[in-house]
Coordinates of C-alpha atoms and ligand atoms in Angstrom, one line a residue:
M44 CA 0.0 0.0 0.0
A45 CA 2.9 2.4 0.8
H46 CA 4.0 2.1 -2.9
I47 CA 0.5 2.5 -4.2
Y48 CA -0.1 5.7 -2.1
V49 CA 3.0 7.3 -3.6
A50 CA 1.9 6.2 -7.1
F51 CA -1.6 7.8 -6.9
I52 CA -0.4 11.0 -5.3
A53 CA 1.9 11.2 -8.4
L54 CA -1.2 10.5 -10.5
F55 CA -2.9 13.5 -9.1
L56 CA 0.0 16.0 -9.4
G57 CA 1.2 14.7 -12.8
G58 CA -2.4 14.6 -14.2
T59 CA -2.9 18.3 -13.1
A60 CA 0.2 19.2 -14.9
G61 CA -1.1 17.3 -18.0
L62 CA -4.3 19.4 -17.9
L63 CA -2.3 22.6 -17.7
Q64 CA -0.3 21.5 -20.7
V65 CA -3.1 20.7 -23.1
L66 CA -4.7 24.1 -22.1
V67 CA -1.5 25.9 -22.9
R68 CA -1.0 24.2 -26.1
S69 CA -4.5 25.1 -27.3
G70 CA -3.2 28.6 -27.6
H71 CA -6.1 29.9 -25.4
F72 CA -4.5 29.9 -22.0
E73 CA -1.3 31.0 -20.3
L74 CA 0.4 29.7 -17.2
P75 CA 0.2 32.1 -14.2
F76 CA 2.9 33.3 -11.9
G77 CA 5.7 32.9 -14.5
I78 CA 5.5 29.1 -14.3
G79 CA 7.3 27.7 -17.4
Y80 CA 5.7 25.3 -19.9
Y81 CA 8.8 23.0 -19.8
Q82 CA 8.7 23.0 -16.0
V83 CA 5.1 21.7 -16.1
L84 CA 6.0 19.2 -18.8
T85 CA 8.9 17.8 -16.7
V86 CA 6.6 17.4 -13.7
H87 CA 4.1 15.6 -15.9
G88 CA 6.6 13.2 -17.6
V89 CA 8.6 12.4 -14.5
L90 CA 5.6 11.9 -12.1
L91 CA 3.5 9.9 -14.6
G92 CA 6.1 8.2 -16.7
L93 CA 8.6 7.3 -14.0
I94 CA 7.1 7.7 -10.5
L95 CA 3.4 6.5 -10.9
T96 CA 4.5 3.5 -12.9
T97 CA 7.4 2.4 -10.9
F98 CA 5.7 2.7 -7.6
F99 CA 2.4 1.0 -8.7
I100 CA 4.4 -1.8 -10.4
Y101 CA 6.4 -2.4 -7.2
G102 CA 3.2 -2.4 -5.0
F103 CA 1.5 -4.8 -7.3
Q104 CA 4.6 -7.0 -7.8
I105 CA 5.3 -7.3 -4.0
A106 CA 1.7 -8.4 -3.5
A107 CA 1.9 -10.8 -6.5
V108 CA 5.0 -12.5 -5.2
S109 CA 3.9 -12.7 -1.7
R110 CA 0.5 -14.1 -2.8
T111 CA 1.9 -16.8 -5.2
S112 CA 5.3 -17.7 -3.7
G113 CA 4.4 -17.1 0.0
T114 CA 4.8 -14.5 2.7
L115 CA 8.0 -12.5 2.5
S116 CA 10.6 -13.1 5.2
N117 CA 11.6 -10.4 7.6
K118 CA 14.8 -9.8 5.6
Q119 CA 12.9 -9.6 2.4
R120 CA 10.4 -7.2 3.9
L121 CA 13.3 -5.0 5.3
L122 CA 14.9 -4.9 1.9
G123 CA 11.5 -3.9 0.3
W124 CA 11.2 -1.1 2.8
I125 CA 14.8 0.1 2.2
G126 CA 14.1 0.1 -1.5
F127 CA 10.9 2.0 -0.9
W128 CA 12.5 4.8 1.1
V129 CA 15.5 5.1 -1.2
M130 CA 13.1 5.5 -4.1
T131 CA 10.9 8.0 -2.2
A132 CA 13.9 10.1 -1.1
G133 CA 15.1 10.2 -4.7
T134 CA 11.7 11.2 -5.9
A135 CA 11.5 14.0 -3.4
M136 CA 15.0 15.3 -4.4
A137 CA 14.2 15.2 -8.2
A138 CA 10.8 16.8 -7.6
A139 CA 12.3 19.6 -5.4
M140 CA 14.7 20.6 -8.2
V141 CA 11.9 20.6 -10.8
L142 CA 9.7 22.7 -8.5
L143 CA 12.6 25.2 -7.9
N144 CA 12.9 25.4 -11.7
E145 CA 16.4 24.0 -11.7
A146 CA 15.6 21.0 -13.8
S147 CA 13.1 21.6 -16.6
V148 CA 14.8 19.0 -18.8
L149 CA 11.8 16.6 -19.3
Y150 CA 11.7 13.0 -18.4
T151 CA 14.3 12.0 -21.0
F152 CA 16.8 14.6 -19.6
Y153 CA 18.5 14.9 -22.9
A154 CA 21.9 16.6 -22.8
P155 CA 23.0 19.3 -23.5
L156 CA 20.1 20.6 -21.4
Q157 CA 21.7 20.6 -18.0
A158 CA 19.7 20.1 -14.8
H159 CA 20.9 20.6 -11.3
W160 CA 23.1 17.7 -10.1
I161 CA 20.5 16.9 -7.3
Y162 CA 18.0 16.1 -10.0
Y163 CA 20.2 13.5 -11.5
L164 CA 21.2 12.1 -8.2
G165 CA 17.5 11.9 -7.2
L166 CA 16.6 9.9 -10.3
T167 CA 19.7 7.7 -9.6
L168 CA 18.3 7.0 -6.2
V169 CA 14.9 6.0 -7.7
I170 CA 16.8 3.4 -9.7
V171 CA 19.0 2.1 -7.0
G172 CA 16.0 1.8 -4.7
S173 CA 14.2 -0.1 -7.3
W174 CA 17.2 -2.6 -7.5
I175 CA 17.0 -3.1 -3.8
G176 CA 13.2 -3.6 -3.8
G177 CA 13.4 -5.8 -6.9
L178 CA 16.0 -8.0 -5.3
A179 CA 13.7 -8.7 -2.4
Q180 CA 11.0 -9.9 -4.7
A181 CA 13.4 -12.1 -6.6
M182 CA 14.7 -13.6 -3.3
R183 CA 11.2 -14.8 -2.4
W184 CA 10.9 -16.5 -5.8
I185 CA 14.4 -18.2 -5.4
Q186 CA 13.3 -19.4 -1.9
W187 CA 10.2 -20.9 -3.4
R188 CA 12.3 -22.8 -6.0
K189 CA 14.6 -24.1 -3.2
E190 CA 11.6 -25.2 -1.1
N191 CA 9.9 -26.9 -4.2
P192 CA 12.7 -28.5 -6.2
K193 CA 12.0 -29.7 -9.8
Q194 CA 8.6 -28.0 -9.8
T195 CA 7.4 -25.3 -12.1
S196 CA 7.3 -22.1 -10.2
P197 CA 4.2 -20.0 -9.8
L198 CA 3.5 -18.2 -13.1
L199 CA 2.9 -14.8 -11.6
S200 CA 6.1 -14.8 -9.5
F201 CA 8.1 -16.0 -12.6
M202 CA 6.7 -13.0 -14.5
V203 CA 7.7 -10.6 -11.8
V204 CA 11.3 -12.0 -11.8
C205 CA 11.4 -11.6 -15.6
N206 CA 10.3 -8.0 -15.4
N207 CA 12.8 -7.3 -12.6
L208 CA 15.6 -8.9 -14.5
M209 CA 14.9 -6.9 -17.6
W210 CA 14.7 -3.7 -15.6
F211 CA 18.0 -4.5 -13.8
V212 CA 19.9 -5.1 -17.1
A213 CA 18.3 -2.1 -18.8
T214 CA 18.9 0.4 -16.0
L215 CA 22.6 -0.4 -16.2
G216 CA 22.6 1.9 -19.3
V217 CA 21.0 4.9 -17.7
A218 CA 23.0 4.4 -14.5
A219 CA 26.2 4.5 -16.6
E220 CA 24.9 7.7 -18.4
V221 CA 24.2 9.5 -15.1
L222 CA 27.2 8.3 -13.1
F223 CA 29.9 8.7 -15.8
Q224 CA 28.5 11.6 -17.9
L225 CA 25.7 13.7 -16.4
L226 CA 26.6 13.9 -12.8
P227 CA 30.4 14.9 -13.2
W228 CA 29.2 17.3 -15.9
S229 CA 26.5 19.0 -13.8
L230 CA 28.8 19.1 -10.9
G231 CA 31.3 21.0 -13.0
L232 CA 34.0 18.3 -12.8
V233 CA 34.1 18.0 -16.6
E234 CA 33.1 20.8 -18.9
R235 CA 31.7 18.9 -21.9
V236 CA 29.4 15.9 -22.5
D237 CA 29.2 13.5 -25.5
I238 CA 25.5 14.0 -26.5
L239 CA 25.3 11.0 -28.8
L240 CA 26.8 8.7 -26.2
S241 CA 24.4 9.9 -23.5
R242 CA 21.3 9.5 -25.7
T243 CA 22.4 6.0 -26.8
L244 CA 22.9 4.9 -23.2
F245 CA 19.5 6.5 -22.3
W246 CA 17.7 4.5 -25.0
Y247 CA 19.5 1.3 -24.2
F248 CA 17.4 1.7 -21.1
G249 CA 14.5 3.7 -22.5
H250 CA 12.8 1.1 -24.6
A251 CA 13.1 -1.6 -22.0
L252 CA 11.5 1.0 -19.7
V253 CA 8.2 0.9 -21.8
Y254 CA 8.1 -2.9 -21.4
F255 CA 8.7 -2.6 -17.7
W256 CA 5.4 -0.7 -17.7
L257 CA 3.7 -3.1 -20.0
L258 CA 4.7 -6.4 -18.4
P259 CA 2.7 -5.9 -15.2
A260 CA -0.3 -5.2 -17.3
Y261 CA 0.4 -8.4 -19.2
M262 CA 0.6 -10.2 -15.8
V263 CA -2.9 -9.0 -15.0
W264 CA -4.1 -10.1 -18.5
Y265 CA -2.6 -13.6 -18.3
T266 CA -3.2 -14.6 -14.7
I267 CA -5.9 -12.4 -13.2
I268 CA -8.4 -11.7 -16.1
P269 CA -9.1 -15.4 -16.8
K270 CA -10.2 -15.9 -13.1
I271 CA -12.5 -12.7 -13.3
I272 CA -14.2 -13.9 -16.5
G273 CA -14.7 -17.4 -15.0
G274 CA -12.1 -19.1 -17.2
K275 CA -8.7 -20.6 -17.1
I276 CA -5.1 -19.6 -18.2
F277 CA -4.9 -20.8 -21.8
S278 CA -1.3 -21.9 -21.7
D279 CA 1.4 -21.6 -19.0
S280 CA 4.2 -22.3 -21.5
L281 CA 3.0 -19.7 -24.0
A282 CA 2.8 -17.0 -21.2
R283 CA 6.3 -17.8 -20.1
L284 CA 7.7 -17.9 -23.5
A285 CA 6.2 -14.5 -24.2
F286 CA 7.9 -13.0 -21.1
I287 CA 11.3 -14.6 -21.9
L288 CA 11.0 -13.1 -25.4
F289 CA 10.5 -9.7 -23.7
V290 CA 13.6 -10.3 -21.6
L291 CA 15.6 -11.1 -24.7
F292 CA 14.4 -8.5 -27.1
S293 CA 13.5 -5.4 -25.0
I294 CA 17.0 -4.1 -24.6
P295 CA 18.9 -4.4 -27.9
V296 CA 16.4 -2.2 -29.7
G297 CA 16.9 1.2 -28.2
V298 CA 18.3 2.7 -31.4
H299 CA 14.9 2.7 -33.0
H300 CA 14.4 5.9 -30.9
Q301 CA 17.5 7.3 -32.7
L302 CA 16.7 6.4 -36.3
T303 CA 17.2 10.1 -37.3
E304 CA 20.4 10.4 -35.4
P305 CA 23.3 11.2 -37.8
G306 CA 26.1 9.6 -35.7
I307 CA 24.9 6.0 -35.8
D308 CA 25.7 3.9 -38.9
P309 CA 22.6 2.8 -40.9
S310 CA 23.6 -0.8 -40.7
W311 CA 23.3 -0.9 -36.9
K312 CA 20.0 0.9 -37.2
Y313 CA 18.9 -1.9 -39.5
V314 CA 19.9 -4.6 -37.1
Q315 CA 18.0 -2.9 -34.2
V316 CA 14.9 -2.4 -36.4
V317 CA 14.9 -6.1 -37.2
L318 CA 15.1 -6.9 -33.4
T319 CA 12.3 -4.4 -32.8
M320 CA 10.0 -6.3 -35.1
M321 CA 11.0 -9.4 -33.0
V322 CA 9.9 -7.7 -29.8
S323 CA 6.4 -7.3 -31.3
I324 CA 6.0 -11.1 -31.5
P325 CA 5.4 -11.6 -27.7
S326 CA 2.6 -9.0 -27.9
L327 CA 1.1 -10.9 -30.8
L328 CA 1.4 -14.2 -28.8
T329 CA -0.4 -12.3 -26.0
A330 CA -3.2 -11.2 -28.3
F331 CA -3.6 -14.8 -29.5
S332 CA -3.6 -16.0 -25.9
M333 CA -6.2 -13.5 -24.7
F334 CA -8.6 -14.4 -27.6
A335 CA -8.2 -18.1 -26.8
T336 CA -8.8 -17.4 -23.1
F337 CA -12.0 -15.4 -23.9
E338 CA -13.3 -17.9 -26.4
L339 CA -12.7 -21.0 -24.2
A340 CA -14.3 -19.3 -21.2
G341 CA -17.3 -18.2 -23.3
R342 CA -17.8 -21.7 -24.9
S343 CA -17.5 -23.4 -21.5
K344 CA -20.5 -21.3 -20.5
G345 CA -22.5 -22.5 -23.6
A346 CA -21.6 -19.8 -26.1
K347 CA -22.4 -20.7 -29.7
G348 CA -21.3 -19.5 -33.2
L349 CA -18.1 -17.7 -34.1
F350 CA -18.4 -14.7 -31.8
G351 CA -21.1 -15.9 -29.3
W352 CA -18.4 -16.0 -26.5
L353 CA -18.2 -12.2 -26.7
K354 CA -21.6 -12.0 -25.1
K355 CA -20.5 -14.2 -22.2
L356 CA -17.8 -11.7 -21.0
P357 CA -18.6 -9.8 -17.8
W358 CA -19.1 -6.4 -19.3
G359 CA -20.5 -4.9 -16.1
D360 CA -17.5 -5.8 -14.0
A361 CA -14.9 -2.9 -13.9
R362 CA -12.2 -5.3 -12.9
F363 CA -12.6 -6.8 -16.4
F364 CA -13.9 -3.8 -18.4
A365 CA -11.1 -1.4 -17.6
P366 CA -8.2 -3.8 -18.6
F367 CA -10.3 -5.1 -21.6
M368 CA -10.6 -1.5 -23.0
G369 CA -6.8 -1.3 -22.5
M370 CA -6.4 -4.4 -24.7
L371 CA -8.7 -3.1 -27.3
I372 CA -6.8 0.2 -27.6
F373 CA -3.5 -1.7 -27.7
I374 CA -4.5 -2.9 -31.2
P375 CA -4.1 0.5 -32.8
A376 CA -1.5 1.6 -30.3
G377 CA 0.7 -1.4 -31.2
A378 CA 0.2 -0.9 -34.9
G379 CA 1.4 2.8 -34.4
G380 CA 4.5 1.3 -32.7
I381 CA 5.2 -0.7 -35.8
V382 CA 4.9 2.4 -37.9
N383 CA 7.4 4.2 -35.6
A384 CA 9.8 1.3 -35.8
S385 CA 9.7 1.2 -39.7
N386 CA 12.7 3.3 -40.7
Q387 CA 11.1 5.2 -43.6
M388 CA 8.0 6.1 -41.8
N389 CA 9.9 7.1 -38.7
Q390 CA 11.4 10.0 -40.8
L391 CA 7.9 11.4 -41.1
I392 CA 6.7 11.0 -37.5
H393 CA 10.0 11.4 -35.4
N394 CA 9.9 14.4 -33.0
T395 CA 6.2 15.2 -34.1
I396 CA 3.3 15.0 -31.7
W397 CA 2.4 11.7 -33.3
V398 CA 4.8 10.1 -30.9
T399 CA 3.1 11.7 -28.0
G400 CA -0.2 10.3 -29.3
H401 CA 1.4 6.8 -29.6
F402 CA 2.6 6.8 -26.0
H403 CA -0.7 8.1 -24.6
L404 CA -2.4 5.1 -26.2
T405 CA 0.2 2.6 -25.0
V406 CA 1.2 3.6 -21.5
A407 CA -1.5 6.1 -20.6
T408 CA -4.3 3.9 -21.8
T409 CA -3.4 0.2 -22.3
V410 CA -1.2 0.1 -19.2
I411 CA -3.0 2.6 -17.0
L412 CA -6.5 1.2 -17.5
T413 CA -5.1 -2.2 -16.6
F414 CA -3.6 -0.7 -13.4
F415 CA -6.9 1.0 -12.6
G416 CA -8.7 -2.3 -13.1
A417 CA -6.2 -4.1 -10.9
A418 CA -6.5 -1.4 -8.2
Y419 CA -10.3 -2.1 -8.0
W420 CA -9.5 -5.5 -6.3
L421 CA -6.0 -5.1 -5.0
V422 CA -6.6 -1.9 -2.9
P423 CA -9.7 -3.3 -1.1
H424 CA -7.9 -6.7 -0.7
L425 CA -5.0 -5.1 1.0
R426 CA -7.2 -2.7 3.0
G427 CA -9.7 -5.2 4.2
R428 CA -12.7 -3.6 2.4
V429 CA -14.9 -4.5 -0.5
F430 CA -15.4 -3.1 -4.0
T431 CA -19.1 -2.3 -3.8
K432 CA -21.7 -2.2 -6.7
E433 CA -21.7 1.6 -6.6
L434 CA -18.0 1.9 -6.8
N435 CA -18.0 -0.7 -9.6
R436 CA -20.5 1.4 -11.6
L437 CA -18.3 4.4 -11.1
G438 CA -15.4 2.3 -12.3
I439 CA -17.2 1.5 -15.6
I440 CA -18.1 5.3 -16.0
Q441 CA -14.4 6.1 -15.3
T442 CA -13.3 3.7 -18.0
I443 CA -15.7 5.2 -20.5
V444 CA -14.6 8.8 -19.7
W445 CA -11.0 7.7 -20.1
V446 CA -11.5 6.0 -23.4
V447 CA -13.5 8.8 -24.9
G448 CA -11.1 11.5 -23.6
M449 CA -8.1 9.5 -24.9
A450 CA -9.7 8.8 -28.3
I451 CA -10.2 12.5 -28.8
M452 CA -6.8 13.6 -27.5
S453 CA -4.7 10.9 -28.9
S454 CA -6.2 10.7 -32.4
S455 CA -5.9 14.5 -32.8
M456 CA -2.2 14.2 -31.7
H457 CA -1.6 11.6 -34.3
I458 CA -3.2 13.6 -37.1
E459 CA -1.5 16.8 -36.0
G460 CA 1.7 15.0 -36.0
L461 CA 1.2 13.9 -39.6
L462 CA 0.6 17.5 -40.4
G463 CA 4.1 18.2 -39.0
A464 CA 3.4 19.6 -35.5
P465 CA 6.4 19.2 -33.2
R466 CA 6.3 17.4 -29.9
R467 CA 8.1 18.6 -26.6
S468 CA 7.2 22.3 -27.5
A469 CA 5.0 25.0 -26.0
F470 CA 2.3 26.8 -28.1
S471 CA 3.6 28.9 -30.9
D472 CA 2.0 30.1 -34.2
Y473 CA 5.5 30.1 -35.7
G474 CA 5.4 33.6 -37.0
G475 CA 2.0 33.1 -38.6
A476 CA 3.3 30.2 -40.8
E477 CA 0.6 28.6 -42.9
I478 CA 1.3 25.1 -41.7
A479 CA 0.9 26.0 -38.1
K480 CA -2.7 27.2 -38.9
T481 CA -3.6 23.7 -39.9
W482 CA -2.9 22.5 -36.4
A483 CA -5.2 24.8 -34.5
S484 CA -8.4 22.7 -34.4
Y485 CA -6.5 19.6 -33.3
Q486 CA -4.9 21.5 -30.5
V487 CA -8.3 22.6 -29.2
A488 CA -9.5 18.9 -29.5
Q489 CA -6.5 17.9 -27.4
A490 CA -7.7 20.4 -24.7
V491 CA -11.1 18.8 -24.7
G492 CA -9.8 15.3 -24.5
G493 CA -7.2 16.2 -21.9
T494 CA -9.9 17.8 -19.7
L495 CA -12.0 14.6 -20.0
L496 CA -8.9 12.7 -18.8
F497 CA -8.4 14.9 -15.9
I498 CA -12.1 14.3 -14.9
G499 CA -11.2 10.6 -15.3
I500 CA -8.3 11.0 -12.8
I501 CA -10.6 12.7 -10.2
I502 CA -13.2 9.9 -10.5
F503 CA -10.5 7.3 -10.1
L504 CA -9.0 8.9 -7.1
Y505 CA -12.5 9.2 -5.6
I506 CA -12.9 5.4 -5.9
F507 CA -9.3 5.0 -4.6
V508 CA -9.9 7.0 -1.5
K509 CA -13.2 5.2 -0.9
L510 CA -11.5 1.8 -1.3
C511 CA -8.7 2.8 1.2
W512 CA -10.8 4.3 4.0
F513 CA -14.6 4.4 3.5
A514 CA -15.9 1.3 1.7
P515 CA -17.6 -1.3 3.8
K516 CA -15.1 -3.6 5.6
G517 CA -14.9 -7.2 4.3
E518 CA -12.9 -9.5 2.2
E519 CA -12.1 -8.8 -1.4
E520 CA -10.6 -11.7 -3.4
F521 CA -7.1 -11.5 -5.0
P522 CA -8.2 -13.3 -8.1
I523 CA -5.6 -15.7 -9.6
A524 CA -6.6 -18.2 -12.3
E525 CA -5.6 -21.8 -12.7
I526 CA -3.9 -23.2 -15.7
S527 CA -6.2 -24.9 -18.2
P528 CA -6.1 -28.7 -17.7
Q529 CA -5.7 -29.1 -21.5
A530 CA -2.5 -26.9 -21.5
E531 CA 0.7 -28.8 -22.3
K532 CA 3.3 -29.3 -19.5
T533 CA 5.7 -26.4 -19.2
P534 CA 9.2 -27.3 -20.4
A535 CA 11.9 -26.8 -17.8
I536 CA 14.1 -24.8 -20.1
L537 CA 11.7 -21.9 -19.8
E538 CA 12.7 -21.4 -16.2
N539 CA 16.5 -21.8 -16.9
F540 CA 17.6 -18.2 -16.6
K541 CA 21.3 -19.1 -17.2
V542 CA 20.4 -19.9 -20.8
W543 CA 18.4 -16.8 -21.4
L544 CA 21.0 -14.5 -19.8
V545 CA 23.7 -15.9 -22.1
I546 CA 21.5 -15.2 -25.1
L547 CA 20.5 -11.8 -23.8
A548 CA 24.2 -10.9 -23.3
A549 CA 25.0 -12.0 -26.8
L550 CA 22.2 -9.9 -28.3
I551 CA 23.2 -6.8 -26.4
L552 CA 26.8 -7.2 -27.4
I553 CA 25.9 -7.8 -31.1
A554 CA 23.5 -4.7 -31.1
Y555 CA 25.6 -2.3 -29.1
T556 CA 29.3 -3.0 -29.0
F557 CA 30.2 -1.7 -32.4
P558 CA 27.8 1.4 -32.4
I559 CA 29.1 2.4 -28.9
Y560 CA 32.8 1.8 -29.9
D561 CA 32.1 3.9 -33.1
I562 CA 30.5 6.7 -31.1
I563 CA 33.4 6.9 -28.6
Q564 CA 36.1 6.4 -31.3
N565 CA 34.8 9.3 -33.5
A566 CA 33.5 11.5 -30.6
P567 CA 33.4 15.2 -31.4
L568 CA 34.5 17.8 -28.7
G569 CA 31.2 17.4 -26.8
S570 CA 28.9 20.1 -25.6
K571 CA 28.8 22.6 -22.7
G572 CA 25.6 22.6 -20.6
F573 CA 22.6 24.8 -21.6
K574 CA 19.8 26.1 -19.5
L575 CA 17.2 27.4 -21.9
W576 CA 14.4 27.9 -19.4
Ligands
HAS86 FE1 6.6 2.7 -28.4 C1 8.2 5.7 -28.9 C2 8.0 1.5 -31.3 C3 5.1 -0.3 -27.8 C4 5.8 3.7 -25.2 N1 6.9 4.4 -27.2 C5 7.6 5.6 -27.6 C6 7.6 6.5 -26.6 C7 7.0 5.9 -25.5 C8 6.6 4.6 -26.0 C9 6.8 6.5 -24.1 O1 10.2 2.2 -33.2 C10 8.2 7.9 -26.6 C11 9.6 7.9 -26.0 C12 10.1 9.4 -26.0 O2 9.8 10.2 -25.2 O3 10.8 9.7 -27.1 N2 6.5 0.9 -29.3 C13 7.1 0.6 -30.5 C14 6.8 -0.8 -30.9 C15 6.0 -1.2 -30.0 C16 5.9 -0.2 -28.9 C17 7.3 -1.5 -32.1 N3 5.6 1.8 -26.8 C18 5.1 0.6 -26.8 C19 4.6 0.3 -25.5 C20 4.7 1.5 -24.8 C21 5.4 2.4 -25.6 C22 3.9 -1.0 -25.0 C23 4.4 1.8 -23.3 C24 3.8 1.0 -22.5 N4 7.8 3.5 -29.8 C25 8.3 2.8 -30.9 C26 9.3 3.6 -31.6 C27 9.3 4.9 -30.9 C28 8.4 4.7 -29.8 C29 10.0 3.3 -32.8 C30 10.2 6.1 -31.2 C31 9.5 7.0 -32.1 C32 10.4 8.2 -32.4 O4 10.8 8.4 -33.5 O5 10.7 9.0 -31.5 C33 5.5 -2.7 -29.9 O6 5.8 -3.3 -28.7 C34 4.0 -2.8 -30.2 C35 3.6 -4.2 -30.3 C36 2.1 -4.3 -30.0 C37 1.2 -5.0 -30.8 C38 -0.2 -5.1 -30.4 C39 -0.7 -6.4 -29.9 C40 -2.1 -6.3 -29.4 C41 -2.6 -6.8 -28.2 C42 -4.0 -6.5 -27.8 C43 -4.9 -7.7 -28.1 C44 -6.3 -7.3 -27.9 C45 -7.3 -8.1 -27.3 C46 -8.6 -7.5 -27.2 C47 -7.0 -9.5 -26.9 C48 1.7 -5.8 -32.0 C49 -1.7 -7.6 -27.3 C50 -9.7 -8.5 -27.7 C51 -10.5 -7.7 -28.6 C52 -11.8 -8.2 -29.0 C53 -12.5 -7.4 -30.1 C54 -12.5 -9.3 -28.4

């Protein structure tokens, strides 16, 4: 619960910043008291992209491991608490610097924009804290394996370990960037920074980051949703295979965020684009698995015809409805990702507000709606209360408001991006340029959609507060589905992390050794820091 409280405080503050942003970008509103647009944008990105996600994920994962592998030992709990406090202290440090207007560098903190060193140190602590907390979760799973030799470990715990392993390997990149480049540079110990190297290290981490958000949502889809709809997990092996593929392919693909970067040789971009297409496969496996789960559950309840099973899904249950809408939105959202990853099309959309539209569909809809759906049972389960009919009805309304708001905001971002509007920029009419006039109506639409989303946040937080302190006391189930009896036995290799780590290391070395060697070997002078806000 401690993690979840921090997460939803971040949701409120970050969501408020989001509302201010869409209003400013509509061109009809200006920020009061000299508050800068980029300051608000940094608050928004850091609090929602980094803090809300990481804290909710850890709250959920700790509960998931403890529910499926057994209660955490005192040592594991202590490590969990140390991790929590280190992360929280880091958050406070980074937040303080942003609020003091010393770090308006956005959540990607691209050099040569230079923030105060305390901002970088704060974010480093968030990562170090997450290593400590993640270790505690993995230790419980290892203990389970020792206590139950030669048995397949609980699926949900296995998934948590995969996510933490991916996170650990990915964060090594950003840790190297901050420790060896940004911190010494912001402290004045070195004068210049190698921009291309810093971005490459960031994106080594940055794409795995998006799967660190997505995989907990997939945990809910694979293991929780089947129980809520009265079905079974379609296949334990398929679910594990999908997670292993994410571990393997999430990291050696970061260069697809740098397809327009001049300093990276096109042949390495080609390799990483191929690997990016590989990382779409586990999502396609997941889509297949979810359809199979829905259909089998529907047919077991007597559904007939090709699509009769759709009618048997529990549409009135917010614990299902919110994640389901997340899945549905992931179909266009994922297709947009494939557009981004395709080198030629990336030239059109890169650095336009299309990309902002893409990640509001993926993380801010697919992932967040699944987290909302999970909170509807997890919070009352942990607080000893029940998710009442009235709160469930509000949860359905909340989901509809969210989907409508996001459909308006995100589709207008996609279209405006195709018309050339930049991302990461405050409102401007660009000196009355003709092209900028074509964006105006889409910017107003974004303000309308963004306002609906803010209303969605308020409704969700109302439900959350009720579930924490005011809903009737009782027992709410932690729903975990069983594996279908028809599923094949899980091959032991899927749990053999030694094999996967070797392949992962090989893929990373192939994808990154030469580009990084090349970047360092041909490094220009480097850049001094800039503070443009
Ligand atoms: Fe992305 C940029 C490529 C997925 C987030 N992405 C971003 C940024 C973020 C982000 C935050 O290649 C901006 C970063 C920044 O600040 O610069 N993305 C992809 C690809 C995928 C992808 C190939 N992204 C995500 C996910 C995210 C996320 C997931 C967050 C959670 N993305 C890119 C690229 C860029 C990028 C480039 C850089 C662009 C640039 O130039 O700057 C893939 O993983 C997508 C695969 C997904 C699918 C969909 C499968 C569908 C499923 C739903 C099934 C539905 C069911 C419902 C079962 C293939 C699983 C049943 C329905 C019934 C009707 C019954």
